[in-house]
Steps between C-alpha positions, in 0.01 A plus 500: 500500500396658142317788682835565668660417176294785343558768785856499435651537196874434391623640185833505332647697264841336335700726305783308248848665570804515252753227574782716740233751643355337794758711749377796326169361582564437853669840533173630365240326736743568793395867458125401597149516290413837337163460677385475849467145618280630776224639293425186246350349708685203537628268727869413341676576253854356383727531212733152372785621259664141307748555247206508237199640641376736804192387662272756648260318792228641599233383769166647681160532447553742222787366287394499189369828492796604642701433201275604282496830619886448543506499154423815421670668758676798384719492740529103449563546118730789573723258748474242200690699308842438692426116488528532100873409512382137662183387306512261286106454397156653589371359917289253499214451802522176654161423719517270749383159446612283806581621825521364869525622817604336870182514700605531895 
């Protein structure tokens, strides 16, 4: 199980929100990533928008470096600049620390 655990990564990025911006948000992640999901690597990806927070998922075998290099994106960091209306704080990475999965 912890080699598995170690071939697959899942990463999270949570970005705080202003109170009254999350249907901005949604409006925003309803347009799609500024990246190709296709060519990280990865096996899923989903975004969670709450009233307070967006939640960026990310899982594959290359996750982590995924957002890394997600990070300095320049088309990434360019797209961040429309999301400025809706932050409230820096993202934070969440790593994954417990996970389970139905075996057949």
């Amino acid at each position: 199980a912890s080699a598995e655990r170690a071939a697959r990564a899942c990463v999270a990025v949570v970005v705080p929100i202003r109170r009254g911006t999350a249907e901005a948000a949604r409006r925003l992640v309803e347009e799609g990533p500024p990246f190709d999901v296709e060519r990280l690597g990865l096996e899923r990806h989903h975004v969670f928008v709450s009233e307070r927070e967006v939640v960026f998922f990310f899982e594959g075998d290359s996750a982590t470096a995924a957002v890394d290099a997600l990070s300095r994106s320049p088309r990434v960091l360019n797209a961040a600049v429309r999301w400025r209306g809706t932050l409230a704080g820096r993202p934070r990475l969440a790593e994954e620390r417990f996970g389970w999965t139905r075996t057949s």
